[in-house]
Amino acid sequence: MVKITVIKTKPYTDQKPGTSGLRKRVTVFQQNQHYAENFIQSIISTIDPAQRQEGTLVVGGDGRFFMKDAIQLIVQIAAANGIGRLVIGQNGIMSTPAVSCVIRKIKAIGGIILTASHNPGGPSGDFGIKFNISSGGPAPEGITDKIFQISKSLQEYHICPELKVDLSATGKQIFEVDTFKPFTVEIVDSVESYAEMLRDIFDFAALKELLSGPNHINVRLDAMHGVMGPYVRKIVCEELGSPANSAVNCVPSEDFGGHHPDPNLTYAADLVSAMKGGEYDFGAAFDGDGDRNMVLGKHGFFVNPSDSVAVIGANITSIPYFQKTGVKGLARSMPTSGALDNVAKALKMPLFETPTGWKFFGNLMDAGKLSLCGEESFGTGSDHIREKDGLWAVLAWLSILATRKQSVEDIMKDHWQKFGRNFFTRYDYEEVDSDAANKMIDHLQTTMSDKAFLGQKFSSGDKTYQVEKADNFEYTDPVDGSVSKGQGLRIIFSDGSRIIFRLSGTGSAGATIRLYIDSYEKDPQKIYQDPQVMLAPLVDIALRISQLQEMTGRIFISGLNCMYGPKSFGSDTNFVFCKVCCFSICRLFFHMFLWYTKKQ
Ligand code: G16
């Protein structure tokens, strides 16, 4: 009989789940007494005790440092709180989309995912704990608020400290726990249920022909030492016949090989350079927990994530799943470019604009209003589960290649010719002092709420933009009427161009300010221009209006991640400046020069 112990604890005030769960440095979880235990107890306390004994929770993670310790704690705390059964991925490994898939398949009451997504791992990296509900999606704000409230007043937690499970072998382990019915822990193959789901969504015979038939294309998939290695090997290599060496970095590692498991042009630079040689027709990278993806064409042709979802939308009939279910609607997060809107308009489909965070898509899907959605942050997915899904996005693109028999670049260029092009970029100012970031946002909001701001004209170079709308994005969920305020400051100009500022909800230290720029171009003569050049005037205007540099002291120097271009400043290894950054620095030096000469 396993004993339950009640441990006295002190509440923490900083366990508010962010955009996607609680993300902190590993040291915060390790060094603060009962930190992880408190949060796990707070999650489980939100589950109605009446549901616990008959209920199952799915548990899995991206293999990062501290994951196995956290899983043992979840087992011990779940048992002591009367949860009937846990289903855990072998060795703790299970991608975020696979957890969502398994929750739905076995009708679990929810799941706990151990990941900090694309953030670096290892003892000095990040860790994260996220709660998903019975739909398979991230807990909505109502539940994350409840978790936070509980965590702020928690005085004790319940645990079975002697209970230990072997995560390495598949099968059932049953334990007799004081006062409760037997507690079952089932270790399952991490890949099988998810692979089975994909077989139902895509035409595997056509994909096999594309990847290993006589006229096959060559692909390179980079799992970035995250959770996706076993999935890519099993599904793309073993089942669809792509050669074993077409998948790289496939062994999950606790520190992701010392890299950021972040599929963008900066952190997946090895993939970009491998693609440049022209040996591969299609390339993709995944993040630590397998929900994000980056798609590249031959010679490293980059598909912007906002474009990626638009292309999938425009070619949705290439995917058998949608032939069966039909297409109910499309959605994107507010900062994501309007490329998907153009597709929705042309195809006469409803389009939803939600706040950042995959959880906002879930209600629309559950209500049968949404089939396909995507975000600028390299997330693409559909209503087959309630998480974004990296490998699903890759198979969606491969299905389009199989149908259209064109290159990635040609498909993208045809798309722009037909729908016009949204030039889009995002800049991240990481680890900014929180007070300075909040002051900057407050200052910008005050500027924007001045009546004179509407209609005001701003010029940079030969471009002039007139403000048509300025607000702090607010979302009313069309299904349950819940309102989410303060979701990002938007300045929308009369030509539809947008400047957006918001604070990230996924950083683990200080504040991260994100600046997004979106500008639409319909003129076929202009759609192939360099996005950095096209967007430079708007970046300049954004920095002027916000006074970001002056108010945060961040002059495009430390920690700035030019997400869609080469890493600008702030990288230890790569000091390539993008054109916008150079432009900005020149402007700064010019202003310093003016200031200096005035002072003299
Ligand atoms: C999470 C959310 C996404 C969001 C992203 C970035 O992704 O699921 O919906 O776009 O964070 O959020 P923020 O801009 O607040 O940092 P992931 O892959 O990190 O779990």
XYZ file of C-alpha atoms and ligand atoms in Angstrom:
620
model
C 0.000 0.000 0.000
C 1.436 3.367 -1.064
C 1.116 6.059 1.621
C -0.107 9.606 1.011
C 1.811 12.389 2.731
C 0.565 15.930 3.200
C 3.400 18.454 2.851
C 3.120 21.988 4.202
C 4.228 24.564 1.639
C 4.303 28.312 1.026
C 2.497 29.800 -1.950
C 4.401 31.467 -4.793
C 3.106 34.618 -6.432
C 4.766 34.119 -9.820
C 3.053 30.981 -11.127
C 0.751 32.716 -13.589
C 0.622 30.601 -16.755
C 1.644 32.626 -19.817
C 0.666 32.247 -23.472
C 1.337 28.531 -23.182
C 1.820 27.256 -19.641
C 4.295 28.181 -16.903
C 7.779 28.747 -18.329
C 10.734 29.544 -16.107
C 14.425 28.852 -15.870
C 15.182 25.254 -14.777
C 16.879 26.721 -11.727
C 13.600 28.305 -10.620
C 11.941 24.880 -10.617
C 14.962 23.204 -9.036
C 16.091 25.668 -6.427
C 12.847 27.010 -4.990
C 11.442 24.616 -2.452
C 8.289 22.828 -3.648
C 8.065 25.094 -6.718
C 7.183 22.360 -9.222
C 5.115 20.448 -6.632
C 3.009 23.547 -5.880
C 2.233 24.144 -9.533
C 1.366 20.496 -10.219
C -0.914 20.449 -7.178
C -2.547 23.695 -8.384
C -3.259 22.118 -11.773
C -4.747 18.957 -10.282
C -6.809 20.964 -7.795
C -8.715 22.469 -10.743
C -10.000 18.992 -11.659
C -13.296 18.181 -9.993
C -12.622 15.455 -7.344
C -15.656 13.536 -8.663
C -13.929 13.179 -12.042
C -10.539 12.104 -10.745
C -10.985 8.402 -9.843
C -12.456 7.401 -13.198
C -10.337 9.896 -15.110
C -7.125 9.590 -17.096
C -4.445 12.221 -17.539
C -1.953 12.015 -20.410
C 1.616 13.030 -19.588
C 4.505 13.674 -21.958
C 7.267 16.086 -22.739
C 9.965 17.145 -25.138
C 12.824 15.325 -23.401
C 14.417 18.423 -21.926
C 16.425 18.538 -18.706
C 14.262 18.113 -15.548
C 11.419 16.458 -17.516
C 11.882 13.033 -15.947
C 12.028 14.505 -12.419
C 8.840 16.450 -13.132
C 7.094 13.321 -14.434
C 7.906 11.415 -11.247
C 6.436 14.316 -9.251
C 3.298 14.300 -11.414
C 2.913 10.557 -10.819
C 3.307 10.973 -7.051
C 0.995 13.993 -6.779
C -1.628 12.575 -9.160
C -1.799 9.322 -7.153
C -2.142 11.220 -3.894
C -4.968 13.333 -5.315
C -7.029 10.383 -6.469
C -6.379 10.482 -10.221
C -7.266 6.984 -11.490
C -4.865 6.556 -14.389
C -1.926 8.206 -16.102
C -0.914 7.466 -19.691
C 2.717 8.457 -20.202
C 4.910 8.404 -23.324
C 7.797 5.928 -23.194
C 10.799 7.567 -21.490
C 8.493 10.520 -20.930
C 8.727 11.503 -24.591
C 5.574 12.674 -26.333
C 5.236 15.632 -28.693
C 2.677 18.327 -27.884
C 0.487 17.405 -30.897
C 0.719 13.716 -29.921
C -0.444 14.516 -26.369
C -3.420 16.367 -27.842
C -4.123 13.418 -30.146
C -3.941 10.847 -27.313
C -6.140 12.928 -24.950
C -8.837 13.016 -27.629
C -8.451 9.404 -28.636
C -8.712 7.882 -25.172
C -11.156 10.521 -23.918
C -8.838 11.583 -21.117
C -9.856 14.351 -18.726
C -6.745 16.264 -19.780
C -2.987 16.145 -19.966
C 0.173 17.698 -18.599
C 2.923 18.622 -21.061
C 6.489 19.200 -19.898
C 8.019 21.632 -22.336
C 9.289 25.142 -22.793
C 8.744 24.717 -26.534
C 11.518 26.338 -28.594
C 13.328 27.829 -25.578
C 16.799 26.391 -24.890
C 17.121 23.502 -22.426
C 19.757 21.995 -20.142
C 20.518 22.870 -16.501
C 20.767 26.587 -17.275
C 17.969 26.602 -19.852
C 14.208 26.763 -19.503
C 11.544 24.366 -18.316
C 7.783 24.507 -18.591
C 4.603 22.819 -17.413
C 1.377 23.140 -19.369
C -2.121 21.827 -18.718
C -4.397 20.688 -21.537
C -8.102 19.983 -21.139
C -10.296 17.119 -22.342
C -10.674 18.608 -25.832
C -6.902 18.107 -26.187
C -6.248 21.855 -26.293
C -4.365 24.162 -23.942
C -6.426 25.157 -20.911
C -8.420 28.333 -21.652
C -7.948 31.506 -19.620
C -10.753 30.618 -17.187
C -8.796 27.541 -16.075
C -5.308 29.065 -16.169
C -6.636 31.917 -14.007
C -7.988 29.345 -11.561
C -4.604 27.557 -11.454
C -2.946 30.895 -10.708
C -5.450 31.748 -7.961
C -4.891 28.373 -6.286
C -1.100 28.692 -6.564
C -1.192 32.055 -4.790
C -2.775 30.647 -1.666
C -1.605 27.026 -1.613
C -0.671 25.904 1.905
C -0.126 22.172 1.361
C 0.073 19.509 -1.298
C -0.590 15.771 -1.307
C 2.071 13.360 -2.532
C 3.041 9.679 -2.487
C 6.822 10.108 -2.095
C 7.669 6.393 -2.278
C 5.888 5.832 -5.564
C 8.347 5.507 -8.481
C 7.536 4.408 -12.033
C 9.736 2.878 -14.669
C 9.311 5.093 -17.744
C 11.417 2.938 -20.037
C 9.185 -0.090 -20.710
C 5.732 0.046 -22.285
C 2.956 -1.593 -20.281
C 0.820 -1.116 -17.164
C 2.018 -0.584 -13.611
C -0.699 -0.733 -10.956
C -0.344 0.633 -7.414
C -2.580 0.346 -4.356
C -2.895 3.834 -2.905
C -4.239 4.650 0.545
C -8.023 5.354 0.507
C -8.288 5.372 -3.306
C -9.009 2.751 -5.966
C -5.901 1.216 -7.592
C -3.799 3.777 -9.445
C -2.671 2.752 -12.953
C 0.297 4.097 -14.843
C 0.411 3.040 -18.474
C 3.586 3.650 -20.459
C 2.745 3.818 -24.172
C 4.608 3.978 -27.452
C 5.096 7.722 -28.043
C 4.513 7.632 -31.792
C 1.902 5.007 -32.677
C -1.412 6.767 -31.888
C -0.225 9.930 -33.592
C 0.990 8.038 -36.679
C -2.350 6.268 -36.904
C -4.139 9.622 -36.895
C -1.949 11.001 -39.707
C -2.636 7.905 -41.832
C -6.334 8.866 -41.716
C -5.717 12.501 -42.636
C -3.287 12.202 -45.562
C -2.955 10.014 -48.629
C 0.072 7.998 -47.481
C 0.322 6.174 -50.823
C 0.689 9.485 -52.687
C 3.202 10.755 -50.126
C 5.185 7.528 -50.412
C 5.299 7.934 -54.170
C 6.517 11.528 -53.732
C 9.244 10.603 -51.258
C 10.392 7.243 -52.564
C 8.817 6.618 -55.983
C 10.758 6.694 -59.272
C 10.407 10.516 -59.554
C 10.888 11.183 -55.880
C 11.919 14.497 -54.411
C 14.715 14.840 -51.850
C 13.823 16.178 -48.451
C 15.773 17.181 -45.378
C 14.015 17.290 -42.023
C 15.711 18.676 -38.929
C 14.309 17.542 -35.564
C 16.733 19.925 -33.803
C 17.456 17.349 -31.059
C 13.877 17.765 -29.845
C 10.984 15.375 -29.477
C 10.295 15.006 -33.209
C 13.196 12.662 -33.992
C 11.296 9.406 -33.318
C 8.191 10.704 -35.139
C 10.086 11.771 -38.254
C 12.079 8.547 -38.386
C 9.048 6.321 -37.988
C 6.599 8.191 -40.203
C 8.657 9.925 -42.886
C 11.601 7.539 -43.165
C 10.322 4.067 -42.220
C 6.778 4.428 -43.451
C 6.935 6.900 -46.329
C 10.305 5.663 -47.523
C 12.456 8.778 -47.315
C 16.107 7.721 -46.807
C 17.246 7.493 -43.182
C 19.808 10.256 -43.710
C 17.098 12.703 -44.830
C 16.216 13.202 -41.153
C 18.843 14.817 -38.946
C 19.300 15.614 -35.247
C 16.760 12.926 -34.421
C 17.910 11.835 -30.976
C 16.099 13.893 -28.314
C 18.632 15.451 -25.986
C 18.186 17.149 -22.620
C 19.879 20.320 -23.843
C 19.005 20.056 -27.550
C 22.675 19.632 -28.356
C 23.355 23.024 -26.769
C 21.169 24.783 -29.377
C 17.833 26.610 -29.358
C 15.293 24.107 -30.696
C 13.655 26.966 -32.563
C 12.749 26.425 -36.218
C 13.552 29.786 -37.753
C 16.236 31.119 -40.054
C 18.505 31.982 -37.148
C 18.442 28.834 -35.085
C 17.919 26.354 -37.913
C 20.829 27.895 -39.804
C 22.390 24.456 -40.438
C 19.284 23.379 -42.308
C 19.292 26.612 -44.289
C 22.891 26.099 -45.375
C 22.291 22.420 -46.203
C 19.365 23.506 -48.395
C 21.382 26.213 -50.152
C 23.439 23.606 -52.036
C 20.374 22.622 -54.074
C 20.539 18.906 -53.216
C 17.164 19.002 -51.460
C 13.791 20.040 -52.873
C 12.032 20.486 -49.550
C 13.291 21.170 -46.046
C 11.641 21.552 -42.669
C 12.615 22.023 -39.048
C 10.624 21.466 -35.865
C 10.820 22.953 -32.392
C 11.550 21.147 -29.120
C 8.007 19.839 -28.572
C 7.091 19.376 -32.229
C 4.257 21.841 -32.610
C 6.138 24.494 -34.627
C 7.539 24.093 -38.101
C 9.576 26.010 -40.661
C 9.241 25.137 -44.352
C 11.987 25.759 -46.909
C 12.179 25.120 -50.643
C 15.150 24.288 -52.849
C 18.185 26.536 -52.313
C 16.754 27.544 -48.936
C 13.690 29.412 -50.294
C 11.963 30.549 -47.097
C 8.209 30.200 -46.625
C 7.025 32.785 -44.132
C 4.701 31.039 -41.616
C 1.912 33.535 -42.336
C 2.180 32.566 -46.006
C 2.449 28.894 -45.189
C -1.047 28.678 -43.684
C -2.412 30.758 -46.567
C -0.936 28.360 -49.145
C -2.362 25.367 -47.288
C -5.735 27.155 -47.214
C -5.642 27.848 -50.927
C -4.726 24.201 -51.699
C -6.761 22.568 -48.982
C -8.365 20.011 -51.293
C -4.944 18.329 -51.660
C -5.541 16.917 -48.177
C -8.075 14.045 -48.057
C -9.176 14.927 -44.498
C -10.711 18.191 -45.709
C -12.369 16.469 -48.646
C -14.230 14.444 -46.007
C -14.909 17.138 -43.408
C -15.269 20.198 -45.631
C -13.764 23.532 -44.654
C -15.720 25.318 -41.954
C -13.579 28.398 -41.505
C -10.048 29.809 -41.319
C -8.318 31.665 -38.494
C -5.099 33.438 -37.639
C -3.780 35.203 -34.573
C -4.020 38.988 -34.695
C -0.309 39.723 -35.332
C -0.117 37.112 -38.126
C -0.094 38.697 -41.577
C -3.312 39.086 -43.530
C -2.236 36.539 -46.180
C -4.862 34.078 -44.939
C -7.556 36.793 -45.101
C -6.960 37.123 -48.841
C -7.529 33.384 -49.293
C -10.644 33.436 -47.098
C -12.041 36.322 -49.107
C -11.333 34.696 -52.470
C -12.746 31.343 -51.382
C -15.652 32.948 -49.502
C -14.769 31.285 -46.213
C -15.268 32.781 -42.740
C -12.058 34.211 -41.251
C -11.462 34.645 -37.496
C -8.821 36.900 -35.958
C -7.902 35.741 -32.454
C -5.377 36.837 -29.829
C -1.959 35.162 -29.773
C -2.123 31.700 -28.201
C -3.322 28.459 -29.718
C -5.925 28.087 -26.962
C -8.110 30.704 -28.661
C -8.663 28.462 -31.698
C -10.032 25.591 -29.601
C -13.505 26.995 -28.895
C -14.040 27.780 -32.583
C -13.027 24.242 -33.539
C -15.208 22.643 -30.878
C -18.136 24.693 -32.168
C -17.545 23.486 -35.744
C -16.551 26.942 -36.989
C -12.880 26.421 -37.762
C -10.889 23.940 -39.846
C -7.472 25.508 -40.550
C -5.448 28.062 -38.634
C -1.961 29.414 -38.255
C 0.267 31.904 -36.549
C 3.295 33.977 -37.465
C 5.229 32.170 -34.724
C 5.738 29.110 -36.948
C 2.530 27.376 -35.862
C 0.137 25.735 -38.322
C -2.645 23.270 -37.674
C -6.206 22.166 -38.085
C -9.160 20.792 -36.170
C -7.756 17.233 -36.303
C -6.389 18.010 -32.817
C -6.333 21.091 -30.577
C -2.633 21.995 -30.826
C -0.548 23.259 -33.678
C 1.184 20.405 -35.387
C 4.630 20.563 -37.008
C 4.636 17.239 -38.816
C 1.033 17.702 -39.943
C 2.101 20.993 -41.584
C 5.000 19.257 -43.321
C 2.759 16.487 -44.659
C 0.238 19.152 -45.733
C 2.962 20.850 -47.802
C 4.139 17.523 -49.199
C 0.535 16.734 -50.182
C 0.412 20.032 -52.069
C 3.728 19.252 -53.801
C 2.404 15.806 -54.723
C -0.770 17.297 -56.190
C 0.674 20.304 -57.973
C 3.984 18.786 -59.044
C 5.671 22.166 -58.682
C 8.514 23.406 -56.513
C 7.894 25.169 -53.204
C 9.122 28.427 -54.713
C 6.833 28.179 -57.745
C 3.831 27.382 -55.553
C 4.607 30.401 -53.372
C 5.128 32.713 -56.343
C 1.919 31.556 -58.019
C 0.163 32.225 -54.746
C 1.440 35.811 -54.570
C 0.495 36.392 -58.202
C -3.014 35.250 -57.483
C -3.666 36.706 -54.029
C -1.084 39.504 -53.734
C 1.677 39.406 -51.113
C 1.722 40.385 -47.459
C 5.233 41.480 -46.590
C 5.699 40.608 -42.954
C 8.397 40.692 -40.322
C 8.801 40.475 -36.582
C 11.448 41.813 -34.235
C 11.958 40.497 -30.708
C 13.575 42.475 -27.937
C 14.353 39.815 -25.382
C 15.031 40.120 -21.655
C 14.150 43.808 -21.514
C 13.752 45.252 -18.028
C 10.046 44.609 -17.214
C 9.378 48.115 -15.862
C 10.927 49.747 -18.921
C 8.897 47.492 -21.245
C 5.648 48.295 -19.419
C 6.437 52.018 -19.465
C 7.058 51.876 -23.198
C 3.759 50.097 -23.817
C 1.896 52.596 -21.556
C 3.530 55.512 -23.313
C 2.593 54.121 -26.722
C -0.960 53.508 -25.623
C -1.231 57.106 -24.413
C 0.162 58.388 -27.714
C -2.286 56.242 -29.645
C -5.303 57.325 -27.622
C -4.701 61.003 -28.358
C -7.523 62.100 -30.687
C -4.999 63.797 -32.980
C -3.259 60.479 -33.575
C -6.021 59.251 -35.901
C -5.449 60.694 -39.363
C -1.855 61.651 -38.538
C 0.672 61.083 -41.340
C 4.090 59.512 -40.858
C 6.818 59.491 -43.476
C 10.034 57.591 -43.916
C 12.092 57.746 -47.103
C 9.655 58.192 -49.958
C 6.781 56.489 -48.139
C 3.966 58.189 -46.222
C 1.370 56.350 -44.147
C -1.796 57.776 -42.583
C -3.211 56.330 -39.362
C -6.707 54.960 -39.867
C -7.195 52.971 -36.674
C -5.298 52.599 -33.416
C -6.338 50.336 -30.560
C -5.413 47.687 -28.043
C -6.765 44.488 -29.591
C -9.735 43.026 -27.760
C -11.309 39.678 -28.601
C -14.805 38.520 -27.864
C -15.001 34.765 -28.258
C -17.881 34.180 -30.691
C -18.722 30.888 -28.966
C -18.836 31.666 -25.246
C -18.773 35.460 -25.328
C -15.698 35.674 -23.089
C -13.695 38.849 -23.590
C -9.884 38.995 -23.728
C -8.622 42.542 -23.447
C -5.191 44.113 -23.971
C -3.989 41.662 -26.612
C -1.629 43.983 -28.477
C -1.347 47.587 -29.647
C -2.291 47.966 -33.288
C -1.670 50.917 -35.552
C -3.471 50.346 -38.827
C -2.778 52.666 -41.757
C -5.118 53.664 -44.563
C -3.414 51.271 -47.040
C -4.003 48.355 -44.625
C -0.383 48.215 -43.401
C -0.122 47.389 -39.711
C 2.344 48.018 -36.909
C 1.771 45.880 -33.814
C 3.462 45.893 -30.438
C 2.844 43.347 -27.727
C 4.593 41.762 -24.793
C 5.323 38.080 -25.235
C 3.723 35.623 -22.836
C 6.339 32.901 -23.246
C 9.592 34.466 -22.060
C 11.212 33.101 -18.917
C 13.135 36.192 -17.726
C 12.392 39.929 -17.954
C 10.051 41.046 -20.724
C 10.133 40.353 -24.443
C 8.732 43.097 -26.650
C 7.566 41.939 -30.047
C 7.206 44.312 -32.959
C 5.286 42.998 -35.962
C 5.003 44.712 -39.337
C 2.557 43.685 -42.057
C 2.121 45.381 -45.405
C 0.112 44.188 -48.401
C 1.231 44.561 -52.012
C -0.934 43.624 -54.976
C 1.246 45.029 -57.780
C 2.805 41.966 -59.516
C 5.877 44.103 -60.342
C 6.598 44.639 -56.669
C 5.797 41.306 -55.075
C 9.300 39.873 -55.463
C 11.077 42.715 -53.703
C 13.181 42.174 -50.598
C 10.825 42.214 -47.571
C 13.478 43.920 -45.448
C 13.643 46.821 -47.895
C 9.875 46.961 -48.388
C 9.263 47.101 -44.629
C 12.158 49.369 -43.568
C 10.063 52.594 -43.619
C 7.376 51.034 -41.406
C 9.999 49.730 -38.966
C 11.476 53.206 -38.795
C 8.036 54.728 -38.156
C 7.248 52.090 -35.516
C 10.429 52.881 -33.614
C 9.753 56.597 -33.824
C 6.154 56.411 -32.611
C 6.917 53.967 -29.814
C 10.231 55.500 -28.740
C 11.164 51.942 -27.972
C 14.870 52.526 -28.258
C 14.850 55.598 -26.024
C 12.535 54.068 -23.395
C 14.121 50.663 -23.068
C 17.731 51.547 -23.830
C 17.649 48.747 -26.393
C 19.135 50.197 -29.533
C 18.913 47.114 -31.713
C 21.776 45.689 -29.715
C 21.485 42.921 -27.213
C 19.001 40.119 -27.616
C 17.249 41.393 -30.693
C 16.115 38.560 -32.841
C 15.273 39.552 -36.365
C 12.956 36.585 -36.689
C 12.558 36.364 -40.412
C 16.007 37.528 -41.406
C 19.520 36.720 -40.417
C 20.176 37.120 -36.730
C 21.126 40.728 -36.252
C 22.825 41.887 -33.089
C 22.744 39.863 -29.944
C 23.976 36.616 -31.394
C 27.175 35.183 -30.002
C 28.064 33.519 -33.223
C 26.541 35.362 -36.098
C 27.031 39.039 -36.589
C 25.264 39.433 -39.892
C 23.200 42.615 -39.868
C 19.948 42.735 -41.718
C 19.189 45.781 -43.818
C 16.563 47.119 -41.436
C 18.998 46.944 -38.541
C 21.715 48.738 -40.537
C 19.191 51.380 -41.493
C 18.194 51.813 -37.883
C 21.738 52.031 -36.606
C 22.612 54.650 -39.216
C 19.557 56.624 -38.097
C 20.625 56.327 -34.487
C 24.181 57.500 -35.198
C 22.769 60.367 -37.214
C 20.576 61.450 -34.261
C 23.521 61.094 -31.880
C 25.576 63.249 -34.197
C 22.819 65.916 -34.289
C 22.523 65.810 -30.505
C 26.293 66.117 -30.107
C 26.588 69.057 -32.519
C 23.655 70.815 -30.773
C 25.366 70.345 -27.419
C 28.523 71.941 -28.745
C 3.001 29.506 -27.877
C 1.547 29.587 -28.275
C 1.397 30.271 -29.605
C 2.082 31.624 -29.581
C 3.529 31.464 -29.157
C 4.236 32.788 -28.969
O 3.673 28.653 -28.755
O 0.969 28.314 -28.344
O 0.048 30.396 -29.880
O 2.030 32.228 -30.836
O 3.580 30.786 -27.911
O 3.606 33.496 -27.951
P 4.202 34.854 -27.407
O 4.237 35.779 -28.588
O 3.273 35.284 -26.327
O 5.605 34.578 -26.928
P 4.784 27.635 -28.232
O 5.219 26.888 -29.456
O 5.887 28.497 -27.663
O 4.121 26.804 -27.203
